[in-house]
Amino acid sequence: MLTVAASGTHPPPAHLLSDEKFASLEGEQIYLFLVAQAELIWYTELMKSTDEAAFQVSIHRFLTGMDAAGQATGHLEPAQLYVPESVTTDGWVASQNAWTSEVDLDLIECKLHGQKRVSATFDDFSKTHPDWLPEQLQQLEDDFDSVLNAPSLAAYSQRVRRNRERYGHEPMLLNRLDILKHKRFLFTNHLKHKDASAYSAPLDRSMRFFGQEAHEIWAIPSRGCH
């Protein structure tokens, strides 16, 4: 594990980015769990699996490590626990469930990953609907983009409803709209916080540090997990 939480110059971050990286260590596939504030990586841990239980263990270690570091540097009171306000993830359900199980915060799903999933739906739709004209497909894209770019939860929900009225007769598009409706809070929670990120891209850039081959894993003591 690696942490920079002990640095007295950086108070514990209120808004986090969380992601996983698949890498190679001595020819074997490994999983790296990372937590960052923008491009500053606060914590990373080697994981043996990526199920919800494994994420809970890693997140618990991160949180207890931040408790100790924050108290040691004076950023937290001696008995105070570290409680972040939000975390932005790539949409991995196991990771999202683990975060909300371990700490009460606002969960945010990266809009870029959401846009990629919408684009994948459009690709499949256009292949099965060759009769749709380019301008119709462009209008479809614009209408769906307006959902993810909504300035508020109310506007987001309204735009989902309008698109269901327009495209609800197409099962593939209706399914994607149902997913967007289900994730309405995940895609708008960033609007509740001035400094929360709608994207996990800054962490993706930091993860390039690890490259294709993970040569070193740093270890630090941990308080354990429940």
PDB file of C-alpha atoms in Angstrom:
ATOM      1  CA  MET A   1       0.000   0.000   0.000  1.00  0.00           C
ATOM      2  CA  LEU A   2       1.043   3.596  -0.575  1.00  0.00           C
ATOM      3  CA  THR A   3      -0.271   6.691   1.163  1.00  0.00           C
ATOM      4  CA  VAL A   4       0.647  10.365   1.296  1.00  0.00           C
ATOM      5  CA  ALA A   5      -1.960  11.023   3.976  1.00  0.00           C
ATOM      6  CA  ALA A   6       0.760  11.603   6.577  1.00  0.00           C
ATOM      7  CA  SER A   7       1.834  14.818   4.852  1.00  0.00           C
ATOM      8  CA  GLY A   8       1.106  17.723   7.178  1.00  0.00           C
ATOM      9  CA  THR A   9       0.811  20.126   4.246  1.00  0.00           C
ATOM     10  CA  HIS A  10      -2.279  18.468   2.818  1.00  0.00           C
ATOM     11  CA  PRO A  11      -5.500  18.359   4.862  1.00  0.00           C
ATOM     12  CA  PRO A  12      -7.678  15.272   4.330  1.00  0.00           C
ATOM     13  CA  PRO A  13      -9.629  15.814   1.093  1.00  0.00           C
ATOM     14  CA  ALA A  14     -13.389  16.307   1.171  1.00  0.00           C
ATOM     15  CA  HIS A  15     -13.937  15.089  -2.378  1.00  0.00           C
ATOM     16  CA  LEU A  16     -12.326  11.912  -3.672  1.00  0.00           C
ATOM     17  CA  LEU A  17     -11.751  10.043  -6.908  1.00  0.00           C
ATOM     18  CA  SER A  18     -11.666   6.247  -6.784  1.00  0.00           C
ATOM     19  CA  ASP A  19     -10.689   3.794  -9.480  1.00  0.00           C
ATOM     20  CA  GLU A  20      -9.151   0.402 -10.183  1.00  0.00           C
ATOM     21  CA  LYS A  21      -6.268  -0.434 -12.476  1.00  0.00           C
ATOM     22  CA  PHE A  22      -5.564  -3.791 -14.028  1.00  0.00           C
ATOM     23  CA  ALA A  23      -1.811  -4.243 -14.278  1.00  0.00           C
ATOM     24  CA  SER A  24       0.849  -6.909 -14.583  1.00  0.00           C
ATOM     25  CA  LEU A  25       3.331  -7.910 -11.892  1.00  0.00           C
ATOM     26  CA  GLU A  26       5.964 -10.475 -12.857  1.00  0.00           C
ATOM     27  CA  GLY A  27       3.695 -11.813 -15.560  1.00  0.00           C
ATOM     28  CA  GLU A  28       0.606 -12.126 -13.364  1.00  0.00           C
ATOM     29  CA  GLN A  29      -2.501  -9.937 -13.576  1.00  0.00           C
ATOM     30  CA  ILE A  30      -3.085  -7.799 -10.489  1.00  0.00           C
ATOM     31  CA  TYR A  31      -5.600  -5.182  -9.401  1.00  0.00           C
ATOM     32  CA  LEU A  32      -4.663  -1.810  -7.930  1.00  0.00           C
ATOM     33  CA  PHE A  33      -7.201   0.129  -5.904  1.00  0.00           C
ATOM     34  CA  LEU A  34      -6.531   3.867  -5.893  1.00  0.00           C
ATOM     35  CA  VAL A  35      -7.968   6.904  -4.140  1.00  0.00           C
ATOM     36  CA  ALA A  36      -7.029  10.432  -5.171  1.00  0.00           C
ATOM     37  CA  GLN A  37      -7.820  14.105  -4.865  1.00  0.00           C
ATOM     38  CA  ALA A  38      -7.653  15.347  -8.451  1.00  0.00           C
ATOM     39  CA  GLU A  39      -4.233  14.077  -9.645  1.00  0.00           C
ATOM     40  CA  LEU A  40      -2.817  13.633  -6.137  1.00  0.00           C
ATOM     41  CA  ILE A  41      -2.928   9.940  -5.205  1.00  0.00           C
ATOM     42  CA  TRP A  42      -3.631   9.499  -1.503  1.00  0.00           C
ATOM     43  CA  TYR A  43      -3.803   5.737  -1.328  1.00  0.00           C
ATOM     44  CA  THR A  44      -3.259   2.622  -3.389  1.00  0.00           C
ATOM     45  CA  GLU A  45      -3.458  -1.032  -2.491  1.00  0.00           C
ATOM     46  CA  LEU A  46      -2.871  -4.315  -4.248  1.00  0.00           C
ATOM     47  CA  MET A  47      -6.114  -6.321  -4.409  1.00  0.00           C
ATOM     48  CA  LYS A  48      -6.465 -10.044  -4.980  1.00  0.00           C
ATOM     49  CA  SER A  49     -10.022  -9.703  -6.284  1.00  0.00           C
ATOM     50  CA  THR A  50     -12.483  -6.968  -7.215  1.00  0.00           C
ATOM     51  CA  ASP A  51     -15.676  -8.109  -5.538  1.00  0.00           C
ATOM     52  CA  GLU A  52     -17.593  -5.954  -3.081  1.00  0.00           C
ATOM     53  CA  ALA A  53     -16.052  -7.583  -0.001  1.00  0.00           C
ATOM     54  CA  ALA A  54     -12.530  -6.911  -1.273  1.00  0.00           C
ATOM     55  CA  PHE A  55     -13.379  -3.267  -1.958  1.00  0.00           C
ATOM     56  CA  GLN A  56     -14.832  -2.916   1.539  1.00  0.00           C
ATOM     57  CA  VAL A  57     -11.584  -4.135   3.060  1.00  0.00           C
ATOM     58  CA  SER A  58      -9.503  -1.708   0.993  1.00  0.00           C
ATOM     59  CA  ILE A  59     -11.804   1.248   1.637  1.00  0.00           C
ATOM     60  CA  HIS A  60     -11.842   0.516   5.362  1.00  0.00           C
ATOM     61  CA  ARG A  61      -8.044   0.471   5.416  1.00  0.00           C
ATOM     62  CA  PHE A  62      -7.944   3.772   3.568  1.00  0.00           C
ATOM     63  CA  LEU A  63     -10.407   5.410   5.952  1.00  0.00           C
ATOM     64  CA  THR A  64      -8.693   4.176   9.132  1.00  0.00           C
ATOM     65  CA  GLY A  65      -5.323   5.227   7.705  1.00  0.00           C
ATOM     66  CA  MET A  66      -6.733   8.704   7.081  1.00  0.00           C
ATOM     67  CA  ASP A  67      -8.097   8.797  10.646  1.00  0.00           C
ATOM     68  CA  ALA A  68      -4.634   8.122  12.046  1.00  0.00           C
ATOM     69  CA  ALA A  69      -2.824  10.482   9.663  1.00  0.00           C
ATOM     70  CA  GLY A  70      -5.304  13.323  10.148  1.00  0.00           C
ATOM     71  CA  GLN A  71      -5.132  13.030  13.925  1.00  0.00           C
ATOM     72  CA  ALA A  72      -1.331  12.826  13.887  1.00  0.00           C
ATOM     73  CA  THR A  73      -0.964  15.986  11.795  1.00  0.00           C
ATOM     74  CA  GLY A  74      -3.609  17.966  13.673  1.00  0.00           C
ATOM     75  CA  HIS A  75      -6.036  18.176  10.771  1.00  0.00           C
ATOM     76  CA  LEU A  76      -8.461  16.043  12.826  1.00  0.00           C
ATOM     77  CA  GLU A  77      -9.176  16.152  16.538  1.00  0.00           C
ATOM     78  CA  PRO A  78      -7.767  13.198  18.566  1.00  0.00           C
ATOM     79  CA  ALA A  79     -11.073  11.294  18.518  1.00  0.00           C
ATOM     80  CA  GLN A  80     -12.366  12.665  15.202  1.00  0.00           C
ATOM     81  CA  LEU A  81     -12.899  10.322  12.250  1.00  0.00           C
ATOM     82  CA  TYR A  82     -12.260  11.191   8.627  1.00  0.00           C
ATOM     83  CA  VAL A  83     -15.522  11.439   6.669  1.00  0.00           C
ATOM     84  CA  PRO A  84     -15.238  12.567   3.021  1.00  0.00           C
ATOM     85  CA  GLU A  85     -18.190  14.354   1.443  1.00  0.00           C
ATOM     86  CA  SER A  86     -18.147  12.636  -1.953  1.00  0.00           C
ATOM     87  CA  VAL A  87     -16.379  10.079  -4.109  1.00  0.00           C
ATOM     88  CA  THR A  88     -16.392   9.877  -7.907  1.00  0.00           C
ATOM     89  CA  THR A  89     -16.102   6.371  -9.367  1.00  0.00           C
ATOM     90  CA  ASP A  90     -16.100   4.836 -12.831  1.00  0.00           C
ATOM     91  CA  GLY A  91     -19.403   3.039 -12.267  1.00  0.00           C
ATOM     92  CA  TRP A  92     -18.147  -0.317 -10.971  1.00  0.00           C
ATOM     93  CA  VAL A  93     -21.126  -1.422  -8.855  1.00  0.00           C
ATOM     94  CA  ALA A  94     -19.055  -3.468  -6.405  1.00  0.00           C
ATOM     95  CA  SER A  95     -16.894  -0.443  -5.657  1.00  0.00           C
ATOM     96  CA  GLN A  96     -19.866   1.904  -5.354  1.00  0.00           C
ATOM     97  CA  ASN A  97     -21.681  -0.436  -2.955  1.00  0.00           C
ATOM     98  CA  ALA A  98     -18.548  -0.825  -0.855  1.00  0.00           C
ATOM     99  CA  TRP A  99     -18.086   2.934  -0.509  1.00  0.00           C
ATOM    100  CA  THR A 100     -21.639   3.525   0.678  1.00  0.00           C
ATOM    101  CA  SER A 101     -21.376   0.557   3.059  1.00  0.00           C
ATOM    102  CA  GLU A 102     -18.260   1.981   4.702  1.00  0.00           C
ATOM    103  CA  VAL A 103     -19.001   5.701   4.896  1.00  0.00           C
ATOM    104  CA  ASP A 104     -21.928   8.116   4.537  1.00  0.00           C
ATOM    105  CA  LEU A 105     -21.094  10.261   1.506  1.00  0.00           C
ATOM    106  CA  ASP A 106     -22.441  11.346  -1.871  1.00  0.00           C
ATOM    107  CA  LEU A 107     -21.635   8.826  -4.574  1.00  0.00           C
ATOM    108  CA  ILE A 108     -20.858  10.238  -8.026  1.00  0.00           C
ATOM    109  CA  GLU A 109     -20.481   8.321 -11.266  1.00  0.00           C
ATOM    110  CA  CYS A 110     -18.029   9.632 -13.844  1.00  0.00           C
ATOM    111  CA  LYS A 111     -19.938  11.354 -16.660  1.00  0.00           C
ATOM    112  CA  LEU A 112     -17.340  10.318 -19.226  1.00  0.00           C
ATOM    113  CA  HIS A 113     -17.960   6.649 -18.479  1.00  0.00           C
ATOM    114  CA  GLY A 114     -21.690   7.318 -18.708  1.00  0.00           C
ATOM    115  CA  GLN A 115     -21.254   9.018 -22.065  1.00  0.00           C
ATOM    116  CA  LYS A 116     -19.209   6.071 -23.335  1.00  0.00           C
ATOM    117  CA  ARG A 117     -21.988   3.642 -22.393  1.00  0.00           C
ATOM    118  CA  VAL A 118     -24.555   5.842 -24.139  1.00  0.00           C
ATOM    119  CA  SER A 119     -22.334   5.945 -27.241  1.00  0.00           C
ATOM    120  CA  ALA A 120     -22.073   2.147 -27.222  1.00  0.00           C
ATOM    121  CA  THR A 121     -25.880   1.980 -27.205  1.00  0.00           C
ATOM    122  CA  PHE A 122     -26.023   4.368 -30.168  1.00  0.00           C
ATOM    123  CA  ASP A 123     -23.532   2.243 -32.100  1.00  0.00           C
ATOM    124  CA  ASP A 124     -25.661  -0.850 -31.572  1.00  0.00           C
ATOM    125  CA  PHE A 125     -28.830   1.064 -32.394  1.00  0.00           C
ATOM    126  CA  SER A 126     -27.491   2.511 -35.656  1.00  0.00           C
ATOM    127  CA  LYS A 127     -26.394  -0.956 -36.812  1.00  0.00           C
ATOM    128  CA  THR A 128     -29.864  -2.369 -36.285  1.00  0.00           C
ATOM    129  CA  HIS A 129     -31.638   0.709 -37.699  1.00  0.00           C
ATOM    130  CA  PRO A 130     -30.001   1.464 -41.051  1.00  0.00           C
ATOM    131  CA  ASP A 131     -33.134   3.363 -42.093  1.00  0.00           C
ATOM    132  CA  TRP A 132     -32.411   6.170 -39.643  1.00  0.00           C
ATOM    133  CA  LEU A 133     -30.938   9.217 -41.380  1.00  0.00           C
ATOM    134  CA  PRO A 134     -27.710  10.861 -40.134  1.00  0.00           C
ATOM    135  CA  GLU A 135     -29.640  13.922 -38.955  1.00  0.00           C
ATOM    136  CA  GLN A 136     -32.001  11.710 -36.964  1.00  0.00           C
ATOM    137  CA  LEU A 137     -29.090   9.957 -35.279  1.00  0.00           C
ATOM    138  CA  GLN A 138     -27.488  13.316 -34.511  1.00  0.00           C
ATOM    139  CA  GLN A 139     -30.705  14.542 -32.925  1.00  0.00           C
ATOM    140  CA  LEU A 140     -30.837  11.350 -30.877  1.00  0.00           C
ATOM    141  CA  GLU A 141     -27.289  11.932 -29.663  1.00  0.00           C
ATOM    142  CA  ASP A 142     -28.042  15.564 -28.805  1.00  0.00           C
ATOM    143  CA  ASP A 143     -31.156  14.578 -26.862  1.00  0.00           C
ATOM    144  CA  PHE A 144     -29.298  12.007 -24.754  1.00  0.00           C
ATOM    145  CA  ASP A 145     -26.337  14.338 -24.228  1.00  0.00           C
ATOM    146  CA  SER A 146     -28.750  16.909 -22.826  1.00  0.00           C
ATOM    147  CA  VAL A 147     -29.608  14.481 -20.025  1.00  0.00           C
ATOM    148  CA  LEU A 148     -26.032  14.020 -18.799  1.00  0.00           C
ATOM    149  CA  ASN A 149     -25.366  17.745 -19.209  1.00  0.00           C
ATOM    150  CA  ALA A 150     -28.420  18.810 -17.203  1.00  0.00           C
ATOM    151  CA  PRO A 151     -27.730  21.668 -14.744  1.00  0.00           C
ATOM    152  CA  SER A 152     -29.822  20.169 -11.929  1.00  0.00           C
ATOM    153  CA  LEU A 153     -31.461  16.962 -10.752  1.00  0.00           C
ATOM    154  CA  ALA A 154     -34.866  18.345 -11.687  1.00  0.00           C
ATOM    155  CA  ALA A 155     -33.721  19.184 -15.230  1.00  0.00           C
ATOM    156  CA  TYR A 156     -32.056  15.764 -15.547  1.00  0.00           C
ATOM    157  CA  SER A 157     -35.268  13.958 -14.572  1.00  0.00           C
ATOM    158  CA  GLN A 158     -37.360  16.141 -16.874  1.00  0.00           C
ATOM    159  CA  ARG A 159     -35.094  15.436 -19.835  1.00  0.00           C
ATOM    160  CA  VAL A 160     -35.233  11.695 -19.171  1.00  0.00           C
ATOM    161  CA  ARG A 161     -39.057  11.891 -19.202  1.00  0.00           C
ATOM    162  CA  ARG A 162     -39.087  13.845 -22.465  1.00  0.00           C
ATOM    163  CA  ASN A 163     -36.741  11.385 -24.124  1.00  0.00           C
ATOM    164  CA  ARG A 164     -38.866   8.468 -22.942  1.00  0.00           C
ATOM    165  CA  GLU A 165     -41.817  10.132 -24.696  1.00  0.00           C
ATOM    166  CA  ARG A 166     -39.769  10.538 -27.895  1.00  0.00           C
ATOM    167  CA  TYR A 167     -37.942   7.218 -27.980  1.00  0.00           C
ATOM    168  CA  GLY A 168     -39.839   4.925 -25.619  1.00  0.00           C
ATOM    169  CA  HIS A 169     -41.092   2.845 -28.556  1.00  0.00           C
ATOM    170  CA  GLU A 170     -37.505   1.714 -29.232  1.00  0.00           C
ATOM    171  CA  PRO A 171     -36.606  -1.010 -26.661  1.00  0.00           C
ATOM    172  CA  MET A 172     -32.840  -0.450 -26.915  1.00  0.00           C
ATOM    173  CA  LEU A 173     -33.144   3.282 -26.282  1.00  0.00           C
ATOM    174  CA  LEU A 174     -35.770   2.790 -23.590  1.00  0.00           C
ATOM    175  CA  ASN A 175     -33.431   0.449 -21.733  1.00  0.00           C
ATOM    176  CA  ARG A 176     -30.647   3.045 -21.774  1.00  0.00           C
ATOM    177  CA  LEU A 177     -33.074   5.717 -20.579  1.00  0.00           C
ATOM    178  CA  ASP A 178     -34.176   3.453 -17.731  1.00  0.00           C
ATOM    179  CA  ILE A 179     -30.523   3.111 -16.709  1.00  0.00           C
ATOM    180  CA  LEU A 180     -30.060   6.889 -16.846  1.00  0.00           C
ATOM    181  CA  LYS A 181     -33.180   7.321 -14.720  1.00  0.00           C
ATOM    182  CA  HIS A 182     -31.901   4.791 -12.182  1.00  0.00           C
ATOM    183  CA  LYS A 183     -28.575   6.655 -11.998  1.00  0.00           C
ATOM    184  CA  ARG A 184     -30.068  10.142 -11.802  1.00  0.00           C
ATOM    185  CA  PHE A 185     -28.483  10.837  -8.408  1.00  0.00           C
ATOM    186  CA  LEU A 186     -25.111   9.369  -9.402  1.00  0.00           C
ATOM    187  CA  PHE A 187     -24.889  11.688 -12.414  1.00  0.00           C
ATOM    188  CA  THR A 188     -26.055  14.827 -10.591  1.00  0.00           C
ATOM    189  CA  ASN A 189     -24.599  14.533  -7.072  1.00  0.00           C
ATOM    190  CA  HIS A 190     -21.545  16.517  -8.156  1.00  0.00           C
ATOM    191  CA  LEU A 191     -23.822  19.535  -8.520  1.00  0.00           C
ATOM    192  CA  LYS A 192     -24.372  19.537  -4.753  1.00  0.00           C
ATOM    193  CA  HIS A 193     -20.710  20.323  -4.067  1.00  0.00           C
ATOM    194  CA  LYS A 194     -18.585  23.174  -5.358  1.00  0.00           C
ATOM    195  CA  ASP A 195     -15.375  21.127  -5.574  1.00  0.00           C
ATOM    196  CA  ALA A 196     -16.694  17.641  -6.365  1.00  0.00           C
ATOM    197  CA  SER A 197     -15.639  16.233  -9.724  1.00  0.00           C
ATOM    198  CA  ALA A 198     -18.064  14.915 -12.330  1.00  0.00           C
ATOM    199  CA  TYR A 199     -15.173  13.036 -13.934  1.00  0.00           C
ATOM    200  CA  SER A 200     -12.531  10.571 -12.766  1.00  0.00           C
ATOM    201  CA  ALA A 201     -10.151  11.590 -15.582  1.00  0.00           C
ATOM    202  CA  PRO A 202      -7.588  13.299 -13.270  1.00  0.00           C
ATOM    203  CA  LEU A 203      -7.027   9.969 -11.521  1.00  0.00           C
ATOM    204  CA  ASP A 204      -6.797   8.195 -14.866  1.00  0.00           C
ATOM    205  CA  ARG A 205      -3.930  10.530 -15.772  1.00  0.00           C
ATOM    206  CA  SER A 206      -2.162   9.823 -12.486  1.00  0.00           C
ATOM    207  CA  MET A 207      -2.566   6.084 -13.007  1.00  0.00           C
ATOM    208  CA  ARG A 208      -0.300   6.268 -16.043  1.00  0.00           C
ATOM    209  CA  PHE A 209       2.518   6.476 -13.512  1.00  0.00           C
ATOM    210  CA  PHE A 210       2.092   2.755 -12.969  1.00  0.00           C
ATOM    211  CA  GLY A 211       2.496   2.002 -16.654  1.00  0.00           C
ATOM    212  CA  GLN A 212       1.843  -1.436 -18.089  1.00  0.00           C
ATOM    213  CA  GLU A 213       4.128  -3.204 -15.629  1.00  0.00           C
ATOM    214  CA  ALA A 214       3.900  -2.641 -11.856  1.00  0.00           C
ATOM    215  CA  HIS A 215       7.485  -2.850 -10.626  1.00  0.00           C
ATOM    216  CA  GLU A 216       7.087  -1.798  -6.995  1.00  0.00           C
ATOM    217  CA  ILE A 217       4.346  -1.969  -4.375  1.00  0.00           C
ATOM    218  CA  TRP A 218       4.908   0.153  -1.272  1.00  0.00           C
ATOM    219  CA  ALA A 219       3.751  -1.185   2.081  1.00  0.00           C
ATOM    220  CA  ILE A 220       2.623   0.704   5.160  1.00  0.00           C
ATOM    221  CA  PRO A 221       1.167  -0.527   8.469  1.00  0.00           C
ATOM    222  CA  SER A 222      -2.607  -0.744   8.756  1.00  0.00           C
ATOM    223  CA  ARG A 223      -5.019  -0.799  11.669  1.00  0.00           C
ATOM    224  CA  GLY A 224      -6.762  -3.759  10.085  1.00  0.00           C
ATOM    225  CA  CYS A 225     -10.355  -4.097   8.977  1.00  0.00           C
ATOM    226  CA  HIS A 226     -13.664  -5.437  10.150  1.00  0.00           C
TER     227      HIS A 226
END
